[in-house]
Coordinates of C-alpha atoms and ligand atoms in Angstrom, one line a residue:
Chain H
X1 CA 0.0 0.0 0.0
X2 CA 2.8 2.4 0.9
X3 CA 4.1 2.5 -2.6
X4 CA 0.9 4.1 -4.0
X5 CA 0.8 6.7 -1.3
X6 CA 2.0 10.1 -2.4
X7 CA 4.8 11.4 -0.3
X8 CA 3.5 14.6 1.1
X9 CA 6.8 16.2 2.1
X10 CA 8.8 15.1 -1.0
X11 CA 6.4 14.9 -3.9
X12 CA 7.2 12.6 -6.8
X13 CA 8.1 14.6 -10.0
X14 CA 5.7 14.0 -12.9
X15 CA 8.6 14.2 -15.3
X16 CA 12.3 13.8 -14.8
X17 CA 14.6 16.2 -16.5
X18 CA 17.3 14.9 -18.7
X19 CA 20.7 16.3 -19.1
X20 CA 20.7 19.5 -21.1
X21 CA 21.4 19.1 -24.8
X22 CA 23.5 21.7 -26.5
X23 CA 21.8 25.0 -27.3
X24 CA 19.4 25.5 -29.1
X25 CA 18.2 21.9 -28.7
X26 CA 17.8 22.4 -25.0
X27 CA 15.0 24.9 -25.8
X28 CA 12.9 22.0 -27.0
X29 CA 13.6 20.1 -23.8
X30 CA 11.5 22.5 -21.8
X31 CA 7.8 23.2 -22.1
X32 CA 8.4 27.0 -21.9
X33 CA 10.8 26.5 -24.9
X34 CA 8.2 24.4 -26.7
X35 CA 5.8 27.3 -26.3
X36 CA 8.4 29.5 -28.0
X37 CA 8.5 27.0 -30.9
X38 CA 4.7 26.9 -31.1
X39 CA 4.6 30.7 -31.1
X40 CA 7.4 31.2 -33.7
X41 CA 5.9 28.5 -36.0
X42 CA 2.5 30.1 -35.3
X43 CA 3.8 33.4 -36.7
X44 CA 5.2 31.6 -39.7
X45 CA 1.8 29.9 -40.3
X46 CA -0.1 33.1 -39.9
X47 CA 2.3 34.7 -42.4
X48 CA 1.5 31.8 -44.8
X49 CA -2.3 32.2 -44.2
X50 CA -2.1 35.9 -45.0
X51 CA 0.0 35.4 -48.1
X52 CA -2.2 32.6 -49.3
X53 CA -5.3 34.8 -48.8
X54 CA -3.7 37.7 -50.6
X55 CA -2.9 35.4 -53.5
X56 CA -6.5 34.3 -53.6
X57 CA -7.7 37.8 -53.9
X58 CA -6.6 37.5 -57.6
X59 CA -9.9 35.6 -57.9
X60 CA -11.6 39.0 -57.9
X61 CA -9.2 40.3 -60.6
X62 CA -9.5 37.9 -63.5
X63 CA -9.1 34.2 -64.3
X64 CA -6.0 35.0 -66.3
X65 CA -4.5 36.9 -63.3
X66 CA -5.0 33.8 -61.2
X67 CA -3.2 31.6 -63.8
X68 CA -0.4 34.1 -64.0
X69 CA 0.0 34.3 -60.2
X70 CA 0.1 30.5 -59.9
X71 CA 2.8 30.5 -62.6
X72 CA 4.8 33.2 -60.8
X73 CA 4.9 30.9 -57.7
X74 CA 6.3 28.0 -59.8
X75 CA 9.1 30.1 -61.3
X76 CA 9.9 31.9 -58.1
X77 CA 13.6 32.6 -57.7
X78 CA 14.2 32.7 -61.5
X79 CA 16.9 32.8 -62.9
X80 CA 18.9 31.7 -59.8
X81 CA 16.7 28.6 -59.1
X82 CA 15.2 26.1 -61.5
X83 CA 11.4 26.0 -61.8
X84 CA 9.6 24.7 -58.7
X85 CA 12.7 24.8 -56.5
X86 CA 11.8 27.9 -54.5
X87 CA 8.2 26.7 -54.3
X88 CA 9.4 23.4 -52.8
X89 CA 11.7 25.1 -50.4
X90 CA 8.8 27.1 -49.2
X91 CA 6.6 24.0 -49.0
X92 CA 9.2 22.1 -46.9
X93 CA 9.4 25.1 -44.6
X94 CA 5.7 25.0 -44.2
X95 CA 5.6 21.3 -43.5
X96 CA 8.4 21.7 -40.9
X97 CA 6.5 24.5 -39.2
X98 CA 3.3 22.4 -39.1
X99 CA 5.2 19.4 -37.8
X100 CA 7.0 21.4 -35.0
X101 CA 3.8 23.3 -34.1
X102 CA 1.8 20.1 -33.7
X103 CA 4.5 18.2 -31.9
X104 CA 4.9 21.0 -29.4
X105 CA 1.2 21.4 -28.9
X106 CA 0.7 17.6 -28.4
X107 CA 3.6 17.0 -26.1
X108 CA 2.9 20.0 -23.8
X109 CA -0.7 19.0 -23.5
X110 CA 0.4 15.5 -22.4
X111 CA 2.4 17.2 -19.6
X112 CA -0.6 19.0 -18.5
X113 CA -2.6 15.8 -18.4
X114 CA 0.0 14.2 -16.2
X115 CA 0.1 17.3 -14.0
X116 CA -3.7 17.0 -13.5
X117 CA -3.6 13.4 -12.2
X118 CA -6.1 13.0 -9.3
X119 CA -8.6 15.2 -11.0
X120 CA -10.4 14.4 -14.2
X121 CA -8.8 15.5 -17.5
X122 CA -11.6 15.9 -19.9
X123 CA -11.2 17.2 -23.5
X124 CA -7.8 18.8 -22.7
X125 CA -8.8 20.4 -19.4
X126 CA -8.5 19.5 -15.8
X127 CA -12.0 19.0 -14.4
X128 CA -13.3 19.1 -10.8
X129 CA -15.7 16.4 -9.7
X130 CA -17.9 19.2 -8.2
X131 CA -17.8 21.2 -11.4
X132 CA -16.0 24.4 -12.1
X133 CA -16.6 28.0 -13.2
X134 CA -14.4 29.7 -15.8
X135 CA -13.6 33.4 -15.3
X136 CA -11.2 34.1 -18.1
X137 CA -10.8 31.1 -20.4
X138 CA -12.9 31.7 -23.4
X139 CA -14.3 29.5 -26.1
X140 CA -11.2 30.0 -28.4
X141 CA -8.7 29.3 -25.7
X142 CA -10.5 26.2 -24.6
X143 CA -10.9 24.7 -28.0
X144 CA -7.3 25.1 -29.4
X145 CA -6.8 21.4 -29.4
X146 CA -10.0 20.9 -31.5
X147 CA -9.7 23.8 -33.9
X148 CA -6.1 22.7 -34.5
X149 CA -6.9 19.2 -35.7
X150 CA -9.9 20.6 -37.7
X151 CA -7.5 22.8 -39.6
X152 CA -5.2 19.8 -40.2
X153 CA -8.0 17.6 -41.6
X154 CA -9.3 20.5 -43.7
X155 CA -5.8 21.0 -45.0
X156 CA -5.6 17.5 -46.2
X157 CA -9.0 17.8 -47.9
X158 CA -8.0 21.2 -49.4
X159 CA -4.7 19.8 -50.8
X160 CA -6.5 16.7 -52.2
X161 CA -9.1 19.0 -53.7
X162 CA -7.1 21.9 -55.3
X163 CA -3.4 20.9 -55.3
X164 CA -3.5 17.2 -56.1
X165 CA -6.8 17.2 -57.9
X166 CA -7.9 13.8 -56.4
X167 CA -11.5 14.7 -55.8
X168 CA -14.1 14.1 -58.5
X169 CA -16.4 17.1 -57.8
X170 CA -13.6 19.5 -59.0
X171 CA -12.9 18.0 -62.5
X172 CA -9.3 19.2 -61.8
X173 CA -7.4 20.9 -64.6
X174 CA -3.7 21.5 -63.8
X175 CA -2.8 25.2 -64.5
X176 CA -6.4 26.5 -64.2
X177 CA -6.8 27.4 -60.5
X178 CA -9.7 29.8 -61.2
X179 CA -11.6 27.0 -62.9
X180 CA -10.8 24.5 -60.2
X181 CA -11.8 26.8 -57.4
X182 CA -15.1 27.8 -59.0
X183 CA -16.0 24.2 -59.8
X184 CA -15.1 23.0 -56.3
X185 CA -16.7 25.8 -54.3
X186 CA -19.7 25.8 -56.6
X187 CA -20.8 22.7 -54.7
X188 CA -22.8 23.8 -51.7
X189 CA -21.6 21.0 -49.3
X190 CA -18.0 21.8 -50.2
X191 CA -18.6 25.6 -49.7
X192 CA -20.1 24.9 -46.3
X193 CA -17.0 22.7 -45.4
X194 CA -14.7 25.6 -46.4
X195 CA -16.7 28.0 -44.2
X196 CA -16.6 25.7 -41.2
X197 CA -12.9 25.1 -41.5
X198 CA -12.0 28.8 -41.9
X199 CA -14.2 29.7 -38.9
X200 CA -12.1 27.2 -37.0
X201 CA -8.9 28.7 -38.3
X202 CA -10.0 32.2 -37.3
X203 CA -11.0 31.0 -33.8
X204 CA -7.6 29.3 -33.5
X205 CA -5.8 32.5 -34.4
X206 CA -8.0 34.6 -32.1
X207 CA -6.4 32.8 -29.1
X208 CA -3.2 31.9 -30.8
X209 CA -2.1 35.4 -31.7
X210 CA -2.7 36.7 -28.2
X211 CA -1.1 33.6 -26.6
X212 CA 1.9 34.1 -28.8
X213 CA 2.7 37.5 -27.3
X214 CA 2.7 36.0 -23.9
X215 CA 4.7 32.9 -24.9
X216 CA 7.5 35.1 -26.4
X217 CA 7.4 37.5 -23.6
X218 CA 6.4 40.3 -25.9
X219 CA 5.1 42.4 -23.0
X220 CA 5.2 46.1 -22.4
X221 CA 2.7 47.4 -19.9
X222 CA 2.3 50.5 -22.2
X223 CA 1.1 48.5 -25.2
X224 CA -0.4 45.4 -23.5
X225 CA -3.9 46.8 -24.1
X226 CA -3.4 46.5 -27.8
X227 CA -2.5 42.8 -27.8
X228 CA -6.0 41.5 -27.6
X229 CA -7.0 44.0 -30.3
X230 CA -4.3 42.9 -32.6
X231 CA -5.2 39.2 -32.2
X232 CA -8.9 39.9 -32.7
X233 CA -8.1 42.1 -35.8
X234 CA -5.9 39.5 -37.3
X235 CA -8.5 36.8 -36.8
X236 CA -11.2 39.1 -38.2
X237 CA -9.3 40.0 -41.3
X238 CA -8.5 36.3 -42.0
X239 CA -12.1 35.3 -41.3
X240 CA -13.6 37.8 -43.6
X241 CA -11.0 37.3 -46.4
X242 CA -11.1 33.5 -46.4
X243 CA -14.9 33.3 -46.0
X244 CA -15.4 35.6 -48.9
X245 CA -14.2 32.9 -51.4
X246 CA -16.8 30.2 -50.7
X247 CA -19.6 32.6 -50.0
X248 CA -19.1 34.8 -53.0
X249 CA -18.7 31.8 -55.3
X250 CA -22.0 30.5 -54.1
X251 CA -23.5 34.0 -54.6
X252 CA -22.2 34.0 -58.2
X253 CA -19.8 36.9 -57.8
X254 CA -16.9 34.6 -58.5
X255 CA -18.5 32.9 -61.5
X256 CA -17.3 29.8 -63.3
X257 CA -18.8 31.2 -66.5
X258 CA -16.3 34.2 -66.4
X259 CA -13.5 31.7 -67.2
X260 CA -12.5 32.2 -70.8
X261 CA -10.6 28.9 -71.0
X262 CA -13.3 26.8 -69.3
X263 CA -13.7 24.6 -72.5
X264 CA -10.1 23.4 -72.3
X265 CA -10.1 20.4 -69.9
X266 CA -6.7 19.3 -71.2
X267 CA -4.0 20.9 -69.1
X268 CA -1.7 22.0 -72.0
X269 CA -4.5 23.4 -74.1
X270 CA -5.8 25.2 -71.1
X271 CA -2.4 26.7 -70.3
X272 CA -2.0 27.7 -74.0
X273 CA -5.4 29.5 -73.9
X274 CA -4.4 31.5 -70.8
X275 CA -0.9 32.3 -72.3
X276 CA -2.6 33.7 -75.4
X277 CA -4.9 35.9 -73.3
X278 CA -1.9 37.2 -71.2
X279 CA 0.1 37.8 -74.4
X280 CA -2.7 39.9 -75.8
X281 CA -2.8 41.9 -72.6
X282 CA 0.9 42.5 -73.2
X283 CA 2.2 40.5 -70.3
Chain R
X1 CA -29.2 45.4 16.0
X2 CA -30.5 42.0 15.0
X3 CA -28.0 39.9 13.1
X4 CA -29.0 38.7 9.6
X5 CA -28.5 35.0 9.2
X6 CA -28.8 32.5 6.3
X7 CA -29.2 28.8 5.9
X8 CA -27.0 26.9 3.4
X9 CA -26.5 23.4 2.1
X10 CA -22.9 22.4 1.7
X11 CA -21.5 19.6 -0.5
X12 CA -18.1 19.0 1.1
X13 CA -15.3 16.7 -0.2
X14 CA -14.3 14.2 2.5
X15 CA -11.2 12.1 2.0
X16 CA -9.7 10.1 4.9
X17 CA -6.1 10.4 3.6
X18 CA -3.9 10.5 0.5
X19 CA -4.7 6.9 -0.5
X20 CA -8.5 7.2 0.0
X21 CA -10.9 7.7 -3.0
X22 CA -12.9 10.5 -1.4
X23 CA -16.6 11.5 -1.8
X24 CA -18.9 14.4 -1.3
X25 CA -21.0 14.7 1.8
X26 CA -23.9 17.0 2.4
X27 CA -24.2 19.2 5.5
X28 CA -26.8 21.7 6.5
X29 CA -25.3 25.0 7.7
X30 CA -28.1 26.7 9.6
X31 CA -28.2 30.2 11.1
X32 CA -25.0 31.5 9.6
X33 CA -24.3 35.1 10.2
X34 CA -23.7 37.0 7.0
X35 CA -20.8 38.8 8.7
X36 CA -19.0 35.4 9.2
X37 CA -16.1 34.6 7.0
X38 CA -16.3 31.4 5.0
X39 CA -13.8 29.7 7.4
X40 CA -15.9 30.8 10.4
X41 CA -18.9 29.2 8.8
X42 CA -16.9 26.0 8.4
X43 CA -15.8 26.3 12.1
X44 CA -19.5 26.4 13.1
X45 CA -20.3 23.4 10.9
X46 CA -17.3 21.5 12.5
X47 CA -18.5 22.4 16.0
X48 CA -21.9 20.9 15.2
X49 CA -20.2 17.8 13.8
X50 CA -18.2 17.4 16.9
X51 CA -21.4 17.7 19.0
X52 CA -22.9 14.9 17.0
X53 CA -19.7 12.8 17.6
X54 CA -18.7 13.0 13.9
X55 CA -15.3 13.7 12.5
X56 CA -14.9 17.4 11.7
X57 CA -13.9 18.6 8.2
X58 CA -10.1 19.2 7.9
X59 CA -9.2 22.4 6.2
X60 CA -6.3 24.7 6.5
X61 CA -6.0 28.3 7.8
X62 CA -3.7 30.4 9.7
X63 CA -3.7 34.2 9.5
X64 CA -7.3 34.5 8.5
X65 CA -6.6 37.9 7.0
X66 CA -5.3 37.1 3.6
X67 CA -1.6 37.2 4.1
X68 CA -0.3 33.7 4.9
X69 CA -1.6 31.7 1.9
X70 CA -2.7 28.7 4.0
X71 CA -6.4 28.7 3.3
X72 CA -7.3 27.0 0.0
X73 CA -10.7 26.0 -1.1
X74 CA -12.4 25.5 -4.4
X75 CA -15.8 27.1 -3.7
X76 CA -18.5 26.4 -6.3
X77 CA -15.8 25.6 -8.8
X78 CA -13.8 28.8 -8.2
X79 CA -10.5 29.0 -6.4
X80 CA -11.0 31.1 -3.2
X81 CA -14.7 31.6 -4.2
X82 CA -16.3 34.1 -6.5
X83 CA -14.8 37.4 -5.4
X84 CA -11.8 38.8 -7.1
X85 CA -8.6 39.5 -5.2
X86 CA -9.7 37.7 -2.0
X87 CA -8.5 34.6 -0.2
X88 CA -11.0 32.1 1.2
X89 CA -10.5 33.6 4.7
X90 CA -11.6 37.0 3.3
X91 CA -14.7 35.7 1.7
X92 CA -17.7 36.7 3.7
X93 CA -21.0 34.9 3.8
X94 CA -22.9 38.0 2.7
X95 CA -21.6 37.0 -0.8
X96 CA -24.2 34.1 -0.6
X97 CA -27.9 34.1 -0.4
X98 CA -30.3 32.2 1.9
X99 CA -30.9 28.6 0.6
X100 CA -27.7 28.5 -1.6
X101 CA -26.0 25.2 -2.3
X102 CA -22.2 25.5 -2.0
X103 CA -19.7 22.9 -3.3
X104 CA -16.4 22.8 -1.4
X105 CA -13.4 21.0 -2.8
X106 CA -9.7 20.8 -2.3
X107 CA -7.2 22.2 -4.8
X108 CA -6.6 19.5 -7.4
X109 CA -3.3 18.8 -9.2
X110 CA -1.0 15.8 -9.3
X111 CA 1.6 17.6 -7.3
X112 CA -0.9 18.8 -4.7
X113 CA -1.9 15.5 -3.1
X114 CA -4.8 15.6 -0.6
X115 CA -3.6 15.2 2.9
X116 CA -7.1 14.9 4.3
X117 CA -10.5 16.3 3.3
X118 CA -9.8 19.8 2.0
X119 CA -6.1 20.1 3.0
X120 CA -3.5 19.5 0.3
X121 CA 0.3 19.4 0.4
X122 CA 1.9 22.2 -1.5
X123 CA 5.5 20.9 -0.9
X124 CA 6.1 21.1 -4.7
X125 CA 6.0 24.9 -4.4
X126 CA 8.9 24.6 -1.8
X127 CA 10.9 22.6 -4.4
X128 CA 10.5 25.5 -6.8
X129 CA 11.5 28.0 -4.2
X130 CA 14.5 25.9 -3.1
X131 CA 15.7 25.8 -6.7
X132 CA 16.4 29.5 -6.7
X133 CA 13.9 31.7 -4.9
X134 CA 16.5 33.5 -2.9
X135 CA 19.4 35.9 -3.2
X136 CA 22.8 35.6 -1.8
X137 CA 23.9 38.3 0.7
X138 CA 26.9 38.6 2.9
X139 CA 26.0 38.3 6.5
X140 CA 27.3 40.7 9.1
X141 CA 26.0 44.1 10.1
X142 CA 23.0 45.4 8.2
X143 CA 23.9 47.6 5.3
X144 CA 22.8 51.2 5.1
X145 CA 19.4 51.7 3.7
X146 CA 19.1 52.9 0.1
X147 CA 22.7 52.0 -0.6
X148 CA 21.7 50.6 -3.9
X149 CA 19.5 52.9 -6.0
X150 CA 16.4 51.2 -7.4
X151 CA 14.2 52.8 -10.0
X152 CA 10.7 53.5 -8.6
X153 CA 9.0 51.5 -11.3
X154 CA 11.2 48.5 -10.8
X155 CA 10.6 48.7 -7.0
X156 CA 6.9 48.9 -7.5
X157 CA 6.8 46.0 -9.9
X158 CA 9.0 43.8 -7.7
X159 CA 6.7 44.6 -4.8
X160 CA 3.7 43.6 -6.8
X161 CA 5.4 40.2 -7.5
X162 CA 6.4 39.8 -3.9
X163 CA 2.7 40.0 -2.9
X164 CA 2.3 36.4 -3.9
X165 CA 1.4 34.4 -0.8
X166 CA 2.0 31.0 -2.3
X167 CA -1.5 29.7 -1.8
X168 CA -1.7 27.6 -5.0
X169 CA -5.0 29.0 -6.3
X170 CA -3.3 29.6 -9.7
X171 CA -2.5 25.9 -10.0
X172 CA -5.9 24.9 -8.8
X173 CA -7.7 27.2 -11.2
X174 CA -5.5 26.4 -14.2
X175 CA -7.1 23.9 -16.7
X176 CA -3.5 22.7 -17.3
X177 CA -2.4 22.6 -13.7
X178 CA 0.4 24.9 -14.6
X179 CA 2.3 26.9 -11.9
X180 CA 3.4 29.7 -14.1
X181 CA 1.9 32.6 -12.1
X182 CA 3.4 31.5 -8.8
X183 CA 6.8 30.7 -10.3
X184 CA 6.9 33.9 -12.3
X185 CA 6.1 36.0 -9.3
X186 CA 8.8 34.3 -7.2
X187 CA 11.3 34.8 -10.0
X188 CA 10.5 38.3 -10.9
X189 CA 10.5 39.7 -7.4
X190 CA 14.2 39.3 -7.6
X191 CA 14.9 39.5 -11.3
X192 CA 13.5 43.0 -11.3
X193 CA 15.9 44.3 -8.6
X194 CA 19.6 45.0 -8.7
X195 CA 20.1 42.7 -5.7
X196 CA 18.7 39.8 -7.8
X197 CA 20.9 40.3 -10.8
X198 CA 23.9 38.1 -9.8
X199 CA 21.8 34.9 -9.8
X200 CA 19.2 36.1 -12.4
X201 CA 19.9 33.6 -15.1
X202 CA 20.7 30.7 -12.9
X203 CA 17.6 31.3 -10.8
X204 CA 15.3 31.6 -13.9
X205 CA 16.6 28.4 -15.4
X206 CA 16.6 26.4 -12.2
X207 CA 13.1 27.5 -11.0
X208 CA 11.4 27.0 -14.4
X209 CA 13.1 23.6 -14.9
X210 CA 11.9 22.5 -11.4
X211 CA 8.4 23.9 -12.0
X212 CA 8.2 21.7 -15.1
X213 CA 9.1 18.6 -13.1
X214 CA 5.8 19.1 -11.1
X215 CA 3.3 21.1 -13.1
X216 CA 1.7 21.4 -16.5
X217 CA 2.1 23.8 -19.4
X218 CA 0.7 27.3 -19.5
X219 CA -1.6 28.0 -22.5
X220 CA -2.4 31.5 -21.5
X221 CA -6.0 31.1 -20.5
X222 CA -5.6 33.6 -17.8
X223 CA -7.6 31.7 -15.2
X224 CA -4.8 32.0 -12.6
X225 CA -5.0 35.8 -12.6
X226 CA -8.7 35.7 -12.0
X227 CA -8.3 33.3 -9.1
X228 CA -5.3 34.9 -7.5
X229 CA -6.1 36.6 -4.2
X230 CA -3.2 39.0 -4.8
X231 CA -4.1 39.7 -8.4
X232 CA -0.5 38.9 -9.6
X233 CA -0.3 40.1 -13.1
X234 CA 0.0 37.9 -16.2
X235 CA 2.8 40.2 -17.3
X236 CA 5.1 38.3 -14.9
X237 CA 4.4 35.1 -17.0
X238 CA 5.5 36.9 -20.1
X239 CA 8.7 38.1 -18.3
X240 CA 9.3 34.5 -17.2
X241 CA 9.1 33.3 -20.8
X242 CA 11.4 35.9 -22.0
X243 CA 14.0 35.5 -19.2
X244 CA 14.0 31.7 -19.5
X245 CA 15.1 31.6 -23.1
X246 CA 17.5 34.5 -22.4
X247 CA 18.9 32.4 -19.6
X248 CA 19.5 29.4 -21.9
X249 CA 21.5 31.7 -24.1
X250 CA 23.4 33.5 -21.3
X251 CA 24.1 30.3 -19.4
X252 CA 25.6 28.8 -22.6
X253 CA 28.0 31.8 -22.8
X254 CA 28.9 31.3 -19.1
X255 CA 29.3 27.5 -19.7
X256 CA 33.0 27.7 -19.5
X257 CA 32.7 28.8 -15.9
X258 CA 30.1 26.2 -15.0
X259 CA 31.5 22.9 -13.7
Ligands
HEM301 C1 -2.4 27.6 -40.5 C2 -2.5 27.0 -39.4 C3 -2.2 27.4 -38.0 C4 -1.9 28.7 -37.5 C5 -1.8 30.0 -38.2 C6 -1.7 28.5 -36.0 C7 -1.4 29.5 -35.2 C8 -1.1 29.3 -33.8 C9 -0.6 30.3 -32.9 C10 -0.1 31.7 -33.3 C11 -0.5 29.7 -31.7 C12 -0.1 30.3 -30.4 C13 1.3 29.8 -29.9 C14 1.6 30.2 -28.5 O1 0.8 30.2 -27.6 O2 2.7 30.5 -28.3 C15 -1.1 28.4 -31.8 C16 -1.2 27.5 -30.7 C17 -1.7 26.2 -30.8 N1 -1.9 25.5 -32.0 FE1 -1.9 26.3 -33.9 N2 -1.9 27.2 -35.7 C18 -2.2 26.5 -36.9 C19 -2.4 25.2 -37.1 C20 -2.5 24.3 -36.0 C21 -2.7 22.8 -36.2 C22 -2.9 22.1 -37.5 C23 -2.8 22.3 -34.9 C24 -3.0 20.9 -34.4 C25 -3.2 19.9 -35.0 C26 -2.6 23.4 -34.0 C27 -2.7 23.3 -32.6 C28 -2.4 24.3 -31.7 C29 -2.4 24.1 -30.3 C30 -2.9 22.9 -29.5 C31 -2.0 25.3 -29.7 C32 -1.8 25.6 -28.3 C33 -2.8 26.6 -27.8 C34 -2.2 27.3 -26.6 O3 -1.2 26.9 -26.1 O4 -2.9 28.1 -26.2 N3 -2.4 24.6 -34.7 N4 -1.4 28.1 -33.1
SF4_302 S1 0.3 33.7 -7.8 FE1 -1.6 34.3 -6.7 S2 -2.8 32.4 -6.8 FE2 -0.7 31.8 -7.3 S3 0.3 31.1 -5.4 FE3 0.7 33.3 -5.6 S4 -0.9 34.4 -4.5 FE4 -1.6 32.3 -4.8
FES303 S1 -5.8 32.0 6.3 FE1 -4.0 33.2 5.7 S2 -4.4 33.8 3.7 FE2 -6.3 32.8 4.3

């Protein structure tokens, strides 16, 4: 019996600390360090989300502009780098950031679960048998570990849909992003899915961006009032921008019929069609 | 002047010892003066239990004026009860209404094992303190006052951090069972002052590393600040995060001098 009794004077650690690895690997050995990793990769991911959204605004320009933009990404770094290289470097960076972000989130959560032994630990939170009242934690902060995986699942769907072209509803044509987007988001269930996922993303960023300031120690009593505002503003901009695509496609503002090359379902023919249009515009 | 009294129903956590499973028991608390503190109300309940030859409820208290940090109760799911900036001993029964049901539980966290009923061991906090919650001074005659100039802002802020009474409400309230608020206050009360500079980086590293051996990971919910009887600011947690990574860098530079 004695072995299961907690020692009240000399409590058993929930985690033993290993010998320090050389800097900067020792950052990852601590939970505070992992929150730094989460925050820095979070900044990178928010940067990606903003850039991706800005790119999508080309949808409001013209189908040819979308084609041109996609081509620009492929030849990024020309003439120093061969085609696709820069894009793949960026992609590997993104994959690494996602990996680190999720690994840090998961492992620190597990530490909190261990630290809450003796109470319940339900859906990522310590729970009291007699119930508890929250005074500060909000919906966003309490659902980070649900909005995160939702974003991840959506990401896989989104890539299968518009990058790999695996999904039948899109009738994917390589090199015609405007056509692919309008064909995909023209399906009501798909549009709804995009809306839900992007609401989850905005909710995640609403807490994430505020949390990031704290995790990195970006703290100055003079400007602290602004931090919630910045987080809310960032989440708001991303919400409105990203929701506009599925909603306005459904509303017919982004219209598949505006696509001058929509007849060309063959990739090369389609690309040729767009190149002709761009050439006529003198680009 | 006639005294106003209320009748309450309590759901109190009873647990015979660290190994016991524990359960809630219901007690009627009749004719409680609204001027009584929460702990005085529990005293009355205990007196009646003793009269009935039952075991009184174990709970902790010492100063009963909000400065020792001994009292520790989860009241209706809130650490130290519903009022902001108050310890349980400062909570008065006028906060409640006649006929209220009140749930009373101990702090819960793996590193706060229940000793009995509502009393928990907070020895893990001592471990954090022992890791670096001190400064080294030479003993001998007391130095002259104001020998070391301290900027007013730094002094004020260090004083705010030093207000922490080590009660553990922050850990109790935290959905992650993290001890960031306590640890950050105990670190920053020294890190902000000239006297604390000599051991600043060693202290930060050692205290955070020890904290992580016993407690969970902060996700910046902010529940600790709401629960804290001393309203220790979340700013200290940001300072802790900044000083910790700085410490990792500085201590690497000093590595040649470390054994
Ligand atoms: C584009 C996608 C994403 C962005 C922009 C983003 C952004 C952020 C930011 C800025 C933080 C705050 C970091 C900190 O507190 O220091 C955060 C935290 C977090 N993220 Fe993400 N994230 C994304 C995707 C994901 C994914 C895919 C997952 C999980 C599968 C995830 C899970 C989490 C969790 C659990 C936290 C911790 C919340 C906390 O500590 O308060 N995130 N995220
Ligand atoms: S920070 Fe506040 S809640 Fe935490 S131990 Fe100190 S006084 Fe108690
Ligand atoms: S009994 Fe001392 S703080 Fe409550």
